[in-house]
CSV table of N, CA and C in Angstrom, one decimal:
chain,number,residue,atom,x,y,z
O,228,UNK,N,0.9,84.1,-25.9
O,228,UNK,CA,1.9,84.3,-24.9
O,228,UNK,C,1.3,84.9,-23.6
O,229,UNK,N,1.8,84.4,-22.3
O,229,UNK,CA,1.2,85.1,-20.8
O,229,UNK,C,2.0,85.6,-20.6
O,230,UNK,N,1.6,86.7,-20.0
O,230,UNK,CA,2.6,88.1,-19.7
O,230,UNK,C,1.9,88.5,-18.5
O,231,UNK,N,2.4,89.0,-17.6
O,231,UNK,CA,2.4,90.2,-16.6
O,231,UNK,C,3.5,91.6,-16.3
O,232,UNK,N,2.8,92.2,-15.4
O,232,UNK,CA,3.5,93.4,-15.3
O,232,UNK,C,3.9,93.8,-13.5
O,233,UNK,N,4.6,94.1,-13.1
O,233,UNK,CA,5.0,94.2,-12.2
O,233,UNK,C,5.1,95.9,-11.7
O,234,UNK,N,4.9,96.8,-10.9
O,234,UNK,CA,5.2,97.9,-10.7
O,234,UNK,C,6.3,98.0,-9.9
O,235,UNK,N,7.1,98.7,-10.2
O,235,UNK,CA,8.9,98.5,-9.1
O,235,UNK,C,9.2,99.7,-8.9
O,236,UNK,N,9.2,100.2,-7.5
O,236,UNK,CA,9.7,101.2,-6.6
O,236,UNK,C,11.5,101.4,-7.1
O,237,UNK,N,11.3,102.1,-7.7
O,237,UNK,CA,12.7,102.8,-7.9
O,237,UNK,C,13.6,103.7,-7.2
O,238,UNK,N,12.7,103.7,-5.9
O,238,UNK,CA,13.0,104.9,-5.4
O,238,UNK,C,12.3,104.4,-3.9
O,239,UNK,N,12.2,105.0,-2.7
O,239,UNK,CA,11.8,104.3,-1.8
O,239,UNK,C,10.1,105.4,-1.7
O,240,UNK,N,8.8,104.7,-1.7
O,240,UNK,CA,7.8,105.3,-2.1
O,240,UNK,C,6.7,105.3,-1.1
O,241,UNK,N,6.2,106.4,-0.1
O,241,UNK,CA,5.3,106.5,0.8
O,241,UNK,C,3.8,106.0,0.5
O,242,UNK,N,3.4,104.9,1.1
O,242,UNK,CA,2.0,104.8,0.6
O,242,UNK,C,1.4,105.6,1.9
O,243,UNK,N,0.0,105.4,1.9
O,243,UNK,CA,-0.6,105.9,2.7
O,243,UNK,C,-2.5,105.2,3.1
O,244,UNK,N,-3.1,105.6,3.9
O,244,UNK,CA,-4.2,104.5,4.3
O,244,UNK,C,-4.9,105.2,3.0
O,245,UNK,N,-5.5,104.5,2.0
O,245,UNK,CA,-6.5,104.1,1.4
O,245,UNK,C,-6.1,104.3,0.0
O,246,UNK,N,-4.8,104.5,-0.3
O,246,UNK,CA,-3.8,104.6,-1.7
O,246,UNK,C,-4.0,103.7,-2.5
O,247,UNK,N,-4.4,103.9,-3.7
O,247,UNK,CA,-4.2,102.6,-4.9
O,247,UNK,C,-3.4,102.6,-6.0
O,248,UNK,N,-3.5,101.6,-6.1
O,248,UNK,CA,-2.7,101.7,-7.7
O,248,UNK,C,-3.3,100.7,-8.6
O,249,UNK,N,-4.1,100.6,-9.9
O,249,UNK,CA,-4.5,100.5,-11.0
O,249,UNK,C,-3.9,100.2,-12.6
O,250,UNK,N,-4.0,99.1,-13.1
O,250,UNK,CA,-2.6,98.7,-13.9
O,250,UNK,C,-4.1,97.9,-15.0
O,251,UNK,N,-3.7,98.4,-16.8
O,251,UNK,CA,-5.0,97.9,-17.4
O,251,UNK,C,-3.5,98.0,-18.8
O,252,UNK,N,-4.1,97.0,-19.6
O,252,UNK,CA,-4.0,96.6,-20.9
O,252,UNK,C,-4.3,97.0,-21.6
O,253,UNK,N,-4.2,97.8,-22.9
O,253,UNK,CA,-5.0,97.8,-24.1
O,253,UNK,C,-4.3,97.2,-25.6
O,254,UNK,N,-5.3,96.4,-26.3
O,254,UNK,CA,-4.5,96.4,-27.3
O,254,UNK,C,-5.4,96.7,-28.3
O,255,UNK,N,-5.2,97.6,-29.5
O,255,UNK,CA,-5.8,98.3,-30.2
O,255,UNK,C,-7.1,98.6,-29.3
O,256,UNK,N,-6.6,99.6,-28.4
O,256,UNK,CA,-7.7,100.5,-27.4
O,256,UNK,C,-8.9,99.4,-26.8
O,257,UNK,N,-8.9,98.2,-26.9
O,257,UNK,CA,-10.1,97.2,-25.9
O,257,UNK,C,-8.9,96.9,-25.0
O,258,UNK,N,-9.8,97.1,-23.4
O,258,UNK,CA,-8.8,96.0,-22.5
O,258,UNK,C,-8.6,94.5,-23.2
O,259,UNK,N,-7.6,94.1,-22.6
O,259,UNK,CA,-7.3,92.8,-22.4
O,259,UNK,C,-7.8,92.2,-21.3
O,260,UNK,N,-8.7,91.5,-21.3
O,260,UNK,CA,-9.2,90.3,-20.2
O,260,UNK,C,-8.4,89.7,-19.3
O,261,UNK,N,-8.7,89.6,-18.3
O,261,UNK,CA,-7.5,88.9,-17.0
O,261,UNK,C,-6.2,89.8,-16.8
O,262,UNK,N,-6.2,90.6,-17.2
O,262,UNK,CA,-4.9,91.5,-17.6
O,262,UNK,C,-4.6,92.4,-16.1
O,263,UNK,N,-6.1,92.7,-15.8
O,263,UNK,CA,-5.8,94.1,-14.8
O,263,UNK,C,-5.8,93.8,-13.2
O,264,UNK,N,-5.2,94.9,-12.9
O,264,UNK,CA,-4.7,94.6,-11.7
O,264,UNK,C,-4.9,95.6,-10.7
O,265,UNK,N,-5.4,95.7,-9.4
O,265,UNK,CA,-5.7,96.7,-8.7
O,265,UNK,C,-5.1,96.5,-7.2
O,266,UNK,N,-4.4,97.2,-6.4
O,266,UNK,CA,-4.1,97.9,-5.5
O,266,UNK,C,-4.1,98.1,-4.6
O,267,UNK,N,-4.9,97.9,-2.9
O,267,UNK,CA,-4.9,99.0,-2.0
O,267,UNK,C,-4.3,98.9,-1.1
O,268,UNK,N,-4.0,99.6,-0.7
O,268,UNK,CA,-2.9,99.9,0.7
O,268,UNK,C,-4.0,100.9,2.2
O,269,UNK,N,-4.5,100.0,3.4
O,269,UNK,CA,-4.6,100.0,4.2
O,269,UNK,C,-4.2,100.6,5.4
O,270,UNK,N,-2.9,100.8,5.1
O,270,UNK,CA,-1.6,101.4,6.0
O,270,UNK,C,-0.8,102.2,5.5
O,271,UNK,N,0.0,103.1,6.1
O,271,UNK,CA,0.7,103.7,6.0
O,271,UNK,C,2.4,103.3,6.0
O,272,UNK,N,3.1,103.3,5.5
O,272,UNK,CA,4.8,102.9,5.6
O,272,UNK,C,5.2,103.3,4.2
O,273,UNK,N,6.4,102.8,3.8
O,273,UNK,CA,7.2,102.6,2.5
O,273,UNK,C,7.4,101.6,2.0
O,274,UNK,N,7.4,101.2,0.8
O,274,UNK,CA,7.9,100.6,-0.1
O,274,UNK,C,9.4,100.9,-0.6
O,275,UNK,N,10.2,99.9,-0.3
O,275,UNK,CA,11.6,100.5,-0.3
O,275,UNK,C,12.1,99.7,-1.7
O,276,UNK,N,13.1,101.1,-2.6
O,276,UNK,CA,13.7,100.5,-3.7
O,276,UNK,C,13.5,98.9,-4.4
O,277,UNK,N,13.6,98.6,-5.5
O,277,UNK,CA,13.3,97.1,-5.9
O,277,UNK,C,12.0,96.6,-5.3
O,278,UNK,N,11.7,96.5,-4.7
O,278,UNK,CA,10.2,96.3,-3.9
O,278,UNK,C,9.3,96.4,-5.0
O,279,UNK,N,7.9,95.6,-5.3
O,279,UNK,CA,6.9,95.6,-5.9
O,279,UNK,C,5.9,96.6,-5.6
O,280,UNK,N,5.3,97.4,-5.9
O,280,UNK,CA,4.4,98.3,-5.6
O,280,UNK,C,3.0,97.9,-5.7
O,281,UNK,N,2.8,97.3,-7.1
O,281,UNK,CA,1.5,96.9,-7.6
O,281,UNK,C,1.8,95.8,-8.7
O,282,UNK,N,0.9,95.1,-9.6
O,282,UNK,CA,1.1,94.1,-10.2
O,282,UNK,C,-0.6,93.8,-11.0
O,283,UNK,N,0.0,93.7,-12.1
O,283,UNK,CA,-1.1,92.8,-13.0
O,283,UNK,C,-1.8,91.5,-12.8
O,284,UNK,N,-3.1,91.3,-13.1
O,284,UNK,CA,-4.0,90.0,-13.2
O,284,UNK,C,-4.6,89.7,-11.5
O,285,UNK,N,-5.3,90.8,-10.9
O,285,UNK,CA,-5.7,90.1,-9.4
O,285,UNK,C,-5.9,91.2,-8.9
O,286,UNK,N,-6.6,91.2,-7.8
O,286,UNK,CA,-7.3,92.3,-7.0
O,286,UNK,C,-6.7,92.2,-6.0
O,287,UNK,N,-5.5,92.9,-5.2
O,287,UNK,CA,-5.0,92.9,-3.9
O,287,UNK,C,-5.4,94.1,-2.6
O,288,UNK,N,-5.4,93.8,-1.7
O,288,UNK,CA,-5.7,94.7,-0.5
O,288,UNK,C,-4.6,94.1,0.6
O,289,UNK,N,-4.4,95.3,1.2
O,289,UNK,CA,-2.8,95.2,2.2
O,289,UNK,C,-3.1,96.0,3.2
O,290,UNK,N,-3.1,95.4,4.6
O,290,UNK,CA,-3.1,95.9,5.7
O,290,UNK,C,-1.9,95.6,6.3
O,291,UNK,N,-1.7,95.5,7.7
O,291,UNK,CA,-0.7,95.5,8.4
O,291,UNK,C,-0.1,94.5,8.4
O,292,UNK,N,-0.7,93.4,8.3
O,292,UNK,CA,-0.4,91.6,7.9
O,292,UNK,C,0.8,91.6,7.1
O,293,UNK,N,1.7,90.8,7.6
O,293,UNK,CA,2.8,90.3,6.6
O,293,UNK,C,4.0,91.5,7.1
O,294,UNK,N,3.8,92.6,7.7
O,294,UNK,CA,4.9,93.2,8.8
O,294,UNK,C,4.8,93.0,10.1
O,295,UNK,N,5.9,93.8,10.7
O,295,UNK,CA,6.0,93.4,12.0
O,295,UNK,C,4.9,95.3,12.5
O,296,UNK,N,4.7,95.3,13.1
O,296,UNK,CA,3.6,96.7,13.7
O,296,UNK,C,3.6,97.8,12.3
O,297,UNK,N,3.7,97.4,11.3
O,297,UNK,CA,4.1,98.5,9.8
O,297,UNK,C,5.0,98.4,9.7
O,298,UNK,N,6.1,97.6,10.3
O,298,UNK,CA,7.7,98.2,10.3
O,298,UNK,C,7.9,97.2,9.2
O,299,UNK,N,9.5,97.5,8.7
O,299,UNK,CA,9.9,96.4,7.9
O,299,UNK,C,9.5,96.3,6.6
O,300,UNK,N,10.7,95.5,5.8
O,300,UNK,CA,10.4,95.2,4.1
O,300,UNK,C,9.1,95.0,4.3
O,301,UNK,N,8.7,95.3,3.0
O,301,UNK,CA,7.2,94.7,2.1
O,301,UNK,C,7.2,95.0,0.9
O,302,UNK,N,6.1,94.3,0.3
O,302,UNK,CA,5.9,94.5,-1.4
O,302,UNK,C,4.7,93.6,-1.7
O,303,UNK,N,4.5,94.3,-2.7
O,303,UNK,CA,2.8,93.8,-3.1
O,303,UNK,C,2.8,92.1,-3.7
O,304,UNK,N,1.6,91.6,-4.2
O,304,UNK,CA,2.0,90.1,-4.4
O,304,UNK,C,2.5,90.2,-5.6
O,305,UNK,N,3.2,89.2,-6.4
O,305,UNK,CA,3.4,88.8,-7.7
O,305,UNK,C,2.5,89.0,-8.9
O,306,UNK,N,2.5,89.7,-10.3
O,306,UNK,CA,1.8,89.3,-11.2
O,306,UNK,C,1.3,88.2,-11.1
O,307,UNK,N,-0.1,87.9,-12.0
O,307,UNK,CA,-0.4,87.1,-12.2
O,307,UNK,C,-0.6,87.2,-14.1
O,308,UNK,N,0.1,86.5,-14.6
O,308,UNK,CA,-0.1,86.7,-16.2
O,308,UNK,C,-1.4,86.3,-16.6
O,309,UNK,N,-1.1,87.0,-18.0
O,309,UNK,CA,-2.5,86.8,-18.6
O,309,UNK,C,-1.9,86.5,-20.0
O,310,UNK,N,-3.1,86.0,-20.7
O,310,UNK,CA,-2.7,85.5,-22.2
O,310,UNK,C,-2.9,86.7,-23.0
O,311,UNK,N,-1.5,87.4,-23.3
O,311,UNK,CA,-1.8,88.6,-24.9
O,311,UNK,C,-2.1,88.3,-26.0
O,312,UNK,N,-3.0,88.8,-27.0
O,312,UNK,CA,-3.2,88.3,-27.9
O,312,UNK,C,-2.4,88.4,-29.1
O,313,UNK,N,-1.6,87.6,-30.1
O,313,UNK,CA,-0.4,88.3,-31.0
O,313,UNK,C,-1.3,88.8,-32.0
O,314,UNK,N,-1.8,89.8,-32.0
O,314,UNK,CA,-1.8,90.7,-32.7
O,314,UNK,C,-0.6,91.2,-33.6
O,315,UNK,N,-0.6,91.0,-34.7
O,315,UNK,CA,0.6,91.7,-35.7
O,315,UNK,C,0.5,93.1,-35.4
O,316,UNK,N,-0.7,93.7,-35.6
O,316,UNK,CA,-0.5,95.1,-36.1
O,316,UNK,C,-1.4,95.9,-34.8
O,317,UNK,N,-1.7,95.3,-34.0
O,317,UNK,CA,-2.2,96.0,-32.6
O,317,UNK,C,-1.0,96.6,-32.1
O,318,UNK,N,-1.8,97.7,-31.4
O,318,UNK,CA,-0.7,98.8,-30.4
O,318,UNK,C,-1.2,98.4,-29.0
O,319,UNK,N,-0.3,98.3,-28.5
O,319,UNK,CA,-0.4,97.8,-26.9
O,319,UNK,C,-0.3,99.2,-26.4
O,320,UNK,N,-1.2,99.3,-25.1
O,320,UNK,CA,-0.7,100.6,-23.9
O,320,UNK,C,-1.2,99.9,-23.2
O,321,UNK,N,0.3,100.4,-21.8
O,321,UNK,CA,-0.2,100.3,-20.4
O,321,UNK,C,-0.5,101.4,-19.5
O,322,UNK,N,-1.9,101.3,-18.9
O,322,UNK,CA,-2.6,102.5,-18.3
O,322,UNK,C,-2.6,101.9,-17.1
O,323,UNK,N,-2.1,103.2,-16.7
O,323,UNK,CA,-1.4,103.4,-14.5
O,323,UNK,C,-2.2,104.2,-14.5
O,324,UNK,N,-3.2,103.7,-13.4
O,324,UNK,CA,-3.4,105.5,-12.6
O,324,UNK,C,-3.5,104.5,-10.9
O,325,UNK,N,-2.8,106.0,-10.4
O,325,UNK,CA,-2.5,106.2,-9.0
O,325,UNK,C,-2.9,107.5,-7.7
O,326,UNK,N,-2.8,107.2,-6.9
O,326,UNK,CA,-3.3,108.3,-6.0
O,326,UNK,C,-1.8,108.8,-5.3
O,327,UNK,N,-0.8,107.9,-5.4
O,327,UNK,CA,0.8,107.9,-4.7
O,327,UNK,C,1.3,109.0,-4.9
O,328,UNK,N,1.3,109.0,-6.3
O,328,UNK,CA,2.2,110.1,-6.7
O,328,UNK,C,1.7,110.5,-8.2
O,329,UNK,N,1.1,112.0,-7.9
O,329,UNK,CA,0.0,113.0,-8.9
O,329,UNK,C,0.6,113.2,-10.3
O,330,UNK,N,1.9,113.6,-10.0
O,330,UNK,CA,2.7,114.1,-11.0
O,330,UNK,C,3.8,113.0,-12.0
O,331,UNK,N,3.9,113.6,-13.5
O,331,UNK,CA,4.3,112.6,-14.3
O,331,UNK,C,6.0,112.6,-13.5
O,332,UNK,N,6.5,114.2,-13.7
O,332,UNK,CA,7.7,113.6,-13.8
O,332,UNK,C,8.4,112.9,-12.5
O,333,UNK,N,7.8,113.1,-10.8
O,333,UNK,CA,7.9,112.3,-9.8
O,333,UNK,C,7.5,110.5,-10.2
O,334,UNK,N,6.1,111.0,-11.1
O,334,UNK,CA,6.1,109.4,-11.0
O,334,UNK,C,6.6,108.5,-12.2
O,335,UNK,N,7.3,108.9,-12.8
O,335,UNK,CA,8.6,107.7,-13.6
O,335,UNK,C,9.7,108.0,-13.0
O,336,UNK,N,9.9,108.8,-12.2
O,336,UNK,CA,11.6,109.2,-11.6
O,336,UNK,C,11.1,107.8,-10.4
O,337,UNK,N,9.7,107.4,-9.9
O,337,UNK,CA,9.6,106.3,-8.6
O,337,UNK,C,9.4,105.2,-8.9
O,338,UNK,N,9.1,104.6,-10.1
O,338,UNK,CA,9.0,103.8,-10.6
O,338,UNK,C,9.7,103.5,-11.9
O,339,UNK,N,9.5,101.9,-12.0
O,339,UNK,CA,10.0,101.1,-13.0
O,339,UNK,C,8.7,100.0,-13.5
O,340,UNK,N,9.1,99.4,-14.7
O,340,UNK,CA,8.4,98.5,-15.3
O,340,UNK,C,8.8,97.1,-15.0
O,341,UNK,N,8.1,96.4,-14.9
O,341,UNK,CA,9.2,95.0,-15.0
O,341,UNK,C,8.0,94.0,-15.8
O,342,UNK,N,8.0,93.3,-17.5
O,342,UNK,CA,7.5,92.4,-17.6
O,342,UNK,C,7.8,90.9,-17.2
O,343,UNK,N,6.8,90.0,-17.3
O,343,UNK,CA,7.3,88.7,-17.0
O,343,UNK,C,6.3,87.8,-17.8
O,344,UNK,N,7.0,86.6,-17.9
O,344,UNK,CA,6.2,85.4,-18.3
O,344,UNK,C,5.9,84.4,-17.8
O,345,UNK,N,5.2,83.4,-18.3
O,345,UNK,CA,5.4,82.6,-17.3
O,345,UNK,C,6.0,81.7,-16.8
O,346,UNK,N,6.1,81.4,-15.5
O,346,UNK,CA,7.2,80.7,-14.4
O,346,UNK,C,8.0,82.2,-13.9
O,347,UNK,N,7.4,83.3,-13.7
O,347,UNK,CA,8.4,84.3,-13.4
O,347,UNK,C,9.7,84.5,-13.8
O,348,UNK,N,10.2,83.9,-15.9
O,348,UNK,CA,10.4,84.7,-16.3
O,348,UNK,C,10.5,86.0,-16.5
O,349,UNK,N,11.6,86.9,-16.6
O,349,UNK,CA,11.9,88.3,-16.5
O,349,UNK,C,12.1,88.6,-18.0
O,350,UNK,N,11.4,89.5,-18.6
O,350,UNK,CA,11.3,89.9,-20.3
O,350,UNK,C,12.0,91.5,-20.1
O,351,UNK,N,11.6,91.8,-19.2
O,351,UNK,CA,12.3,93.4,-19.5
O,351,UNK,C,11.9,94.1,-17.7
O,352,UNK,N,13.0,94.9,-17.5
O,352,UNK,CA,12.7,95.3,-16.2
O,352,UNK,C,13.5,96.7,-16.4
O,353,UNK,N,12.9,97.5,-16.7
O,353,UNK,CA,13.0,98.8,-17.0
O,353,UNK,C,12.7,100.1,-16.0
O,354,UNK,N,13.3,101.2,-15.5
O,354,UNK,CA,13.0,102.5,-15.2
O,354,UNK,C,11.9,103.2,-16.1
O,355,UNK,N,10.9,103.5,-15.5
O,355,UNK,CA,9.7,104.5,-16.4
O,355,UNK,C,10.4,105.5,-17.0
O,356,UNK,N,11.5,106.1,-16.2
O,356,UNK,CA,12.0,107.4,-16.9
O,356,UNK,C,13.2,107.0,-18.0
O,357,UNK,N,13.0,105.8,-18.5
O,357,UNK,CA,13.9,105.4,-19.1
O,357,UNK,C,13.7,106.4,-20.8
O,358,UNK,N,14.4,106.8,-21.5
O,358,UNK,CA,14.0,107.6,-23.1
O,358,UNK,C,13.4,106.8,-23.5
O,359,UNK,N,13.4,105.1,-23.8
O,359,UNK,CA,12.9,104.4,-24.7
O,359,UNK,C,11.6,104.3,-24.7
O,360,UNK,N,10.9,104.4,-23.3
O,360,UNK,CA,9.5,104.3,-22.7
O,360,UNK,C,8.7,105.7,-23.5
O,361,UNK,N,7.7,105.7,-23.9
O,361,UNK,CA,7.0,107.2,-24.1
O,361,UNK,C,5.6,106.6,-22.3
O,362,UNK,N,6.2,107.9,-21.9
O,362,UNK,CA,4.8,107.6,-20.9
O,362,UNK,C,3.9,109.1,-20.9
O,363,UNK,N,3.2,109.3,-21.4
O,363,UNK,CA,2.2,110.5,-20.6
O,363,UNK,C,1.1,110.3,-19.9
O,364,UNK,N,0.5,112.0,-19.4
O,364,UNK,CA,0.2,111.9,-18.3
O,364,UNK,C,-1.0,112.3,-19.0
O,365,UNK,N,-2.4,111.4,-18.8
O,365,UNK,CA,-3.8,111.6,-19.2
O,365,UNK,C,-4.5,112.3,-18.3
O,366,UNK,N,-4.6,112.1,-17.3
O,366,UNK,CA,-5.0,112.9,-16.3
O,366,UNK,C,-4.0,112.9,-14.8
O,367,UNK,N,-4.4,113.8,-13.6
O,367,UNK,CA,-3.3,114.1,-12.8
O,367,UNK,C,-3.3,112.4,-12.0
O,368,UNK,N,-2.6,111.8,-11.9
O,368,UNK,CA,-2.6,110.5,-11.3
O,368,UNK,C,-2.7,109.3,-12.5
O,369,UNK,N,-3.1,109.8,-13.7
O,369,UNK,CA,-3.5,108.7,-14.8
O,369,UNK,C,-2.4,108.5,-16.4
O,370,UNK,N,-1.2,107.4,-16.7
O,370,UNK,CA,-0.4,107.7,-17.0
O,370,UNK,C,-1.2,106.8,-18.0
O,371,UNK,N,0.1,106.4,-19.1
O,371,UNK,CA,-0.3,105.8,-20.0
O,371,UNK,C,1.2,105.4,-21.2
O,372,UNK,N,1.4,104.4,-21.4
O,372,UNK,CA,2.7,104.0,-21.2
O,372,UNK,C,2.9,102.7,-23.0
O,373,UNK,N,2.9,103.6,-23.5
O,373,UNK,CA,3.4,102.9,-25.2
O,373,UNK,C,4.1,101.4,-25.0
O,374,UNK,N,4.0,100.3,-25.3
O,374,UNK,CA,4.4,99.0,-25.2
O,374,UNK,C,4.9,98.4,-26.7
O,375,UNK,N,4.3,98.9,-27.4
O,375,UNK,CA,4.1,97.9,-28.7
O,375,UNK,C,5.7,97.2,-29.1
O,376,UNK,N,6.3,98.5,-29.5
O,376,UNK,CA,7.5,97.7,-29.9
O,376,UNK,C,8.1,96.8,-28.4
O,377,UNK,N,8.2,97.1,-27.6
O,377,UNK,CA,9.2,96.2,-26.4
O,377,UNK,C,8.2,95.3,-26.2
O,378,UNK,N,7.1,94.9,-26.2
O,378,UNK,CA,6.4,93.6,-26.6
O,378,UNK,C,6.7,92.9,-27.4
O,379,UNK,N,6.8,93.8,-28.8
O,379,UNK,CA,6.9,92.9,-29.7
O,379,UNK,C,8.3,92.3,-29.5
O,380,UNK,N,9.6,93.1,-29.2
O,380,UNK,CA,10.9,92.6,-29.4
O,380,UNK,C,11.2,91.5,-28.1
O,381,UNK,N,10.6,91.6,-27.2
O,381,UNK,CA,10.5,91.0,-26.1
O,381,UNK,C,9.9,89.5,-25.9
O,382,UNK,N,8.7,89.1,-27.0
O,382,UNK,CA,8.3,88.3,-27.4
O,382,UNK,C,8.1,87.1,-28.1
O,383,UNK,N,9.0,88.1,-29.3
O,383,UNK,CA,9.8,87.6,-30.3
O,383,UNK,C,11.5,86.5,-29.8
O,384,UNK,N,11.8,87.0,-28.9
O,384,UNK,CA,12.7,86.4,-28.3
O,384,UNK,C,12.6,85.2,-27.4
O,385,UNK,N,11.4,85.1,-26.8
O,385,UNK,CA,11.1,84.0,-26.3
O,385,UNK,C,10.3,82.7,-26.8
């Protein structure tokens, strides 16, 4: 199955010039290949509610291009999926780290999850601070985000 991940501003979220955001795979603790995804922001503005933050499978950089002088909507590009491997008895984690926002409980109160498949099928589009999510915080900026079962039920469905 190809899957991607999407990061979603839940909240309206200040970047700043040289801010990233970092998105990696594990299944039974090896990344997943083509999986990861990186970040940078160039400029300064917001990312407003529903808006994309960051995104799986591709290396992005964002300058002022694609607004009007900074002003104005924006959002990062689209996932790009990757092939998960079905693993029966692998544990999936998804590892965020960010420079945006240091702290756990700001950063699932500003974000959400959104999986997808391919054709930009939507599998689950979730709030971080949602109970069902277990997310901790590995280090200050470095989260880490339990998947297995909402993969599994998620994939099973399609």
């Amino acid at each position: 199955m190809k899957v991607g991940v999407e990061i979603i501003a839940e909240t309206a979220v200040q970047i700043y010039p040289h801010s990233c955001f970092k998105i990696d795979l594990t299944g039974n603790h090896q990344l997943i290949q083509g999986f990861s995804g990186f970040d940078k922001y160039a400029f300064s503005g917001f990312v407003l509610r529903n808006k994309r933050v960051a995104a799986s499978g591709r290396v992005a950089e964002y300058g002022f291009r694609g607004t009007l002088f900074g002003l104005g909507s924006w959002e990062a590009e689209e996932a790009k999926v990757a092939v998960i491997p079905e693993l029966l008895s692998a544990r999936f984690r998804l590892l965020l780290s960010t420079d945006l926002i240091p702290d756990r409980d700001s950063f699932i109160a500003s974000f959400g999850l959104r999986l997808i498949a391919a054709g930009r099928r939507i599998l689950l589009d979730i709030p971080l601070c949602c109970p069902v999510l277990e997310v901790m915080e590995t280090a200050p900026g470095r989260y880490s985000v339990e998947l297995t079962e909402l993969l599994r039920e998620r994939l099973e469905k399609w």
